[in-house]
CSV table of C-alpha atoms in Angstrom, one decimal:
chain,number,residue,atom,x,y,z
I,1,UNK,CA,58.3,-55.8,55.3
I,2,UNK,CA,55.2,-55.9,56.4
I,3,UNK,CA,53.9,-57.9,52.5
I,4,UNK,CA,50.3,-55.9,51.4
I,5,UNK,CA,47.3,-58.6,51.4
I,6,UNK,CA,47.4,-59.5,47.9
I,7,UNK,CA,51.3,-60.8,48.4
I,8,UNK,CA,51.6,-64.7,49.4
I,9,UNK,CA,54.2,-64.9,52.0
I,10,UNK,CA,55.5,-67.4,53.8
I,11,UNK,CA,58.2,-67.6,57.2
I,12,UNK,CA,61.0,-69.4,57.7
I,13,UNK,CA,62.5,-69.4,61.3
I,14,UNK,CA,65.9,-69.4,61.6
I,15,UNK,CA,68.8,-69.5,64.2
I,16,UNK,CA,71.6,-67.2,64.1
I,17,UNK,CA,74.3,-68.9,61.3
I,18,UNK,CA,77.5,-68.9,60.6
I,19,UNK,CA,79.4,-68.1,57.7
I,20,UNK,CA,77.6,-68.1,54.5
I,21,UNK,CA,73.9,-68.2,55.7
I,22,UNK,CA,73.0,-64.4,55.4
I,23,UNK,CA,73.7,-64.9,51.6
I,24,UNK,CA,72.1,-68.2,51.4
I,25,UNK,CA,69.1,-66.7,53.0
I,26,UNK,CA,69.2,-63.9,50.6
I,27,UNK,CA,69.6,-66.5,47.5
I,28,UNK,CA,66.1,-67.9,49.1
I,29,UNK,CA,64.4,-64.8,49.3
I,30,UNK,CA,65.3,-64.2,45.7
I,31,UNK,CA,64.0,-67.5,44.8
I,32,UNK,CA,61.2,-67.4,46.7
I,33,UNK,CA,60.3,-63.9,45.3
I,34,UNK,CA,60.5,-65.1,41.2
I,35,UNK,CA,56.9,-66.9,42.0
I,36,UNK,CA,55.9,-63.7,43.6
I,37,UNK,CA,55.9,-65.4,47.4
I,38,UNK,CA,57.6,-63.3,50.0
I,39,UNK,CA,59.8,-65.1,52.2
I,40,UNK,CA,60.1,-63.7,56.0
I,41,UNK,CA,63.3,-64.7,57.9
I,42,UNK,CA,62.7,-65.1,61.4
I,43,UNK,CA,66.2,-65.6,63.1
I,44,UNK,CA,65.9,-66.5,66.6
I,45,UNK,CA,68.8,-67.7,69.2
I,46,UNK,CA,68.7,-71.4,69.4
I,47,UNK,CA,66.2,-72.0,72.6
I,48,UNK,CA,63.5,-69.8,71.3
I,49,UNK,CA,63.3,-71.6,68.0
I,50,UNK,CA,63.7,-74.7,69.7
I,51,UNK,CA,60.5,-73.4,72.2
I,52,UNK,CA,58.6,-72.5,68.6
I,53,UNK,CA,59.2,-76.0,67.5
I,54,UNK,CA,58.0,-77.6,70.4
I,55,UNK,CA,54.7,-75.3,70.2
I,56,UNK,CA,54.6,-75.8,67.1
I,57,UNK,CA,54.8,-72.5,66.4
I,58,UNK,CA,57.0,-72.4,62.9
I,59,UNK,CA,56.1,-72.7,59.2
I,60,UNK,CA,59.3,-73.2,57.5
I,61,UNK,CA,62.6,-74.0,59.4
I,62,UNK,CA,65.7,-76.0,58.3
I,63,UNK,CA,67.2,-79.1,61.4
I,64,UNK,CA,69.5,-81.4,60.7
I,65,UNK,CA,70.3,-84.8,61.8
I,66,UNK,CA,72.9,-87.3,62.5
I,67,UNK,CA,72.3,-90.8,62.5
I,68,UNK,CA,73.1,-92.8,65.3
I,69,UNK,CA,73.0,-96.3,64.1
I,70,UNK,CA,73.0,-97.6,60.6
I,71,UNK,CA,69.1,-98.2,59.8
I,72,UNK,CA,66.2,-96.8,57.8
I,73,UNK,CA,64.3,-96.8,60.9
I,74,UNK,CA,66.8,-94.0,62.5
I,75,UNK,CA,65.7,-91.3,60.0
I,76,UNK,CA,61.7,-92.3,59.9
I,77,UNK,CA,60.9,-92.6,63.3
I,78,UNK,CA,61.2,-89.1,62.4
I,79,UNK,CA,58.1,-88.7,61.1
I,80,UNK,CA,56.5,-91.0,63.1
I,81,UNK,CA,52.7,-89.3,63.9
I,82,UNK,CA,53.2,-90.1,67.7
I,83,UNK,CA,56.8,-88.9,67.7
I,84,UNK,CA,55.0,-85.6,66.5
I,85,UNK,CA,57.4,-82.2,68.6
I,86,UNK,CA,54.1,-81.3,70.0
I,87,UNK,CA,53.7,-84.6,71.7
I,88,UNK,CA,57.3,-84.7,73.3
I,89,UNK,CA,58.9,-86.5,70.2
I,90,UNK,CA,61.4,-85.5,67.4
I,91,UNK,CA,58.6,-85.2,64.5
I,92,UNK,CA,59.3,-81.2,64.1
I,93,UNK,CA,56.8,-81.4,61.4
I,94,UNK,CA,54.2,-83.2,63.7
I,95,UNK,CA,53.6,-84.8,60.5
I,96,UNK,CA,50.3,-87.5,60.8
I,97,UNK,CA,50.1,-90.2,58.0
I,98,UNK,CA,48.0,-93.4,59.3
I,99,UNK,CA,49.6,-95.1,56.4
I,100,UNK,CA,52.7,-94.3,57.3
I,101,UNK,CA,52.5,-94.7,61.2
I,102,UNK,CA,51.3,-98.0,60.8
I,103,UNK,CA,53.9,-99.5,57.9
I,104,UNK,CA,56.2,-97.8,60.4
I,105,UNK,CA,55.4,-100.0,63.6
I,106,UNK,CA,55.5,-102.9,61.2
I,107,UNK,CA,59.0,-102.1,60.3
I,108,UNK,CA,61.0,-100.3,62.9
I,109,UNK,CA,61.1,-104.3,64.8
I,110,UNK,CA,61.6,-106.1,61.6
I,111,UNK,CA,64.8,-108.1,60.4
I,112,UNK,CA,66.7,-106.9,57.2
I,113,UNK,CA,64.7,-108.5,54.6
I,114,UNK,CA,62.7,-108.2,51.1
I,115,UNK,CA,59.3,-107.4,52.8
I,116,UNK,CA,61.2,-105.2,55.2
I,117,UNK,CA,62.8,-103.2,51.8
I,118,UNK,CA,59.2,-103.1,50.3
I,119,UNK,CA,57.6,-101.7,53.1
I,120,UNK,CA,60.5,-98.7,53.7
I,121,UNK,CA,60.0,-98.4,50.3
I,122,UNK,CA,56.3,-97.7,50.4
I,123,UNK,CA,57.0,-95.4,53.3
I,124,UNK,CA,59.6,-93.1,51.4
I,125,UNK,CA,56.8,-93.5,48.2
I,126,UNK,CA,54.0,-91.7,50.7
I,127,UNK,CA,56.6,-88.8,52.2
I,128,UNK,CA,57.1,-88.1,48.6
I,129,UNK,CA,53.6,-87.9,47.9
I,130,UNK,CA,52.6,-85.4,51.4
I,131,UNK,CA,56.7,-84.0,51.4
I,132,UNK,CA,56.7,-83.3,54.8
I,133,UNK,CA,60.2,-82.3,54.3
I,134,UNK,CA,61.9,-81.0,51.8
I,135,UNK,CA,65.2,-82.8,51.6
I,136,UNK,CA,68.0,-79.9,51.6
I,137,UNK,CA,71.4,-81.4,51.2
I,138,UNK,CA,73.4,-85.1,51.9
I,139,UNK,CA,76.9,-84.4,52.5
I,140,UNK,CA,79.4,-86.9,50.9
I,141,UNK,CA,83.2,-87.0,52.9
I,142,UNK,CA,86.5,-88.3,51.1
I,143,UNK,CA,89.2,-88.9,53.2
I,144,UNK,CA,92.8,-90.3,52.2
I,145,UNK,CA,94.2,-94.0,54.2
I,146,UNK,CA,97.9,-94.8,53.8
I,147,UNK,CA,98.1,-98.9,52.7
I,148,UNK,CA,99.2,-99.4,55.9
I,149,UNK,CA,96.5,-98.4,58.1
I,150,UNK,CA,93.9,-101.2,58.2
I,151,UNK,CA,90.3,-101.6,59.3
I,152,UNK,CA,89.4,-97.9,58.4
I,153,UNK,CA,86.0,-96.4,56.5
I,154,UNK,CA,85.5,-93.0,58.2
I,155,UNK,CA,81.8,-93.2,57.6
I,156,UNK,CA,78.5,-90.0,59.3
I,157,UNK,CA,77.5,-92.8,61.2
I,158,UNK,CA,79.7,-94.3,63.7
I,159,UNK,CA,82.6,-91.8,65.1
I,160,UNK,CA,83.8,-94.5,67.4
I,161,UNK,CA,86.0,-95.9,64.7
I,162,UNK,CA,89.5,-95.3,66.2
I,163,UNK,CA,89.0,-98.4,68.6
I,164,UNK,CA,88.8,-100.7,65.1
I,165,UNK,CA,92.1,-99.5,63.0
I,166,UNK,CA,95.4,-101.4,63.1
I,167,UNK,CA,98.9,-100.5,61.8
I,168,UNK,CA,100.9,-102.6,59.9
I,169,UNK,CA,104.2,-101.8,61.4
I,170,UNK,CA,106.2,-103.7,58.6
I,171,UNK,CA,104.2,-102.1,55.7
I,172,UNK,CA,104.7,-98.8,57.5
I,173,UNK,CA,108.4,-99.1,58.2
I,174,UNK,CA,108.8,-100.3,54.4
I,175,UNK,CA,107.1,-97.4,53.2
I,176,UNK,CA,109.0,-95.1,55.5
I,177,UNK,CA,112.2,-96.3,53.9
I,178,UNK,CA,111.5,-95.9,50.8
I,179,UNK,CA,110.0,-92.8,50.9
I,180,UNK,CA,112.6,-91.5,53.2
I,181,UNK,CA,115.9,-92.7,51.8
I,182,UNK,CA,118.6,-89.8,52.1
I,183,UNK,CA,119.2,-87.8,48.9
I,184,UNK,CA,123.1,-87.4,49.0
I,185,UNK,CA,123.9,-86.1,45.5
I,186,UNK,CA,123.4,-82.1,46.2
I,187,UNK,CA,126.3,-83.2,48.9
I,188,UNK,CA,128.4,-84.5,45.7
I,189,UNK,CA,126.9,-81.5,43.9
I,190,UNK,CA,128.1,-79.0,46.5
I,191,UNK,CA,131.0,-80.5,47.2
I,192,UNK,CA,133.0,-79.9,43.7
I,193,UNK,CA,131.2,-76.5,43.2
I,194,UNK,CA,133.6,-75.8,46.0
C-alpha cells in the first residue's frame, strides 16, 4: 500500500522472522497508525539486510548484541562514531556525536573506578538525549540447580561455565539416598490385600 502524500511513512527493514514475528509486526503497525504514521515493513533475507546496513539504506531495524565480555565498553563501542557501519565497523546506526566519541576514547581502556563510572553515566545521558536506539528488551534467565552443584552462575555473557563447575559427590550421594529411599509399604498393603 502506497501512502498518500499527506501521510507520514516510516520503513522498517527486517529479516524473515520466526514464530510470533507477524503478530509483533502487526501490533507495531497498529501502534504507528495510532499516531498517524504508516509503518511499511520490508522483509528481506539476512544477507540483503546486512547489505542494507552496510550501505546505510535503512530507516528502522531490529538488531541485537550478545556481550563477548562483561564490560560497558562491549556495548558502548556499538555507537562509537569511528565504528560506523558505513566505515566498516559495528555501529549499524552510523551514530556520531563528538562528545560521546571523545568520552568513549577516554573510557574504553580505563580501570573500573568512580571516574570511569562518571564517564559512562555521562555517555548514557548523551544516548538518552540523542536516542540513536530504542532499547526494546532486556532478557532475564532463570535456572535451578542442586545444592551439590558448585561454582555455577549462569549468565548471558559467558557460555563457557561448564569448566568451572564441580560436584560435591558426598552431598550428592547423601541427597540421592535420602530422596530415593525405597518405599516398601505398598508391598505390605498388596500382600495384605491378597
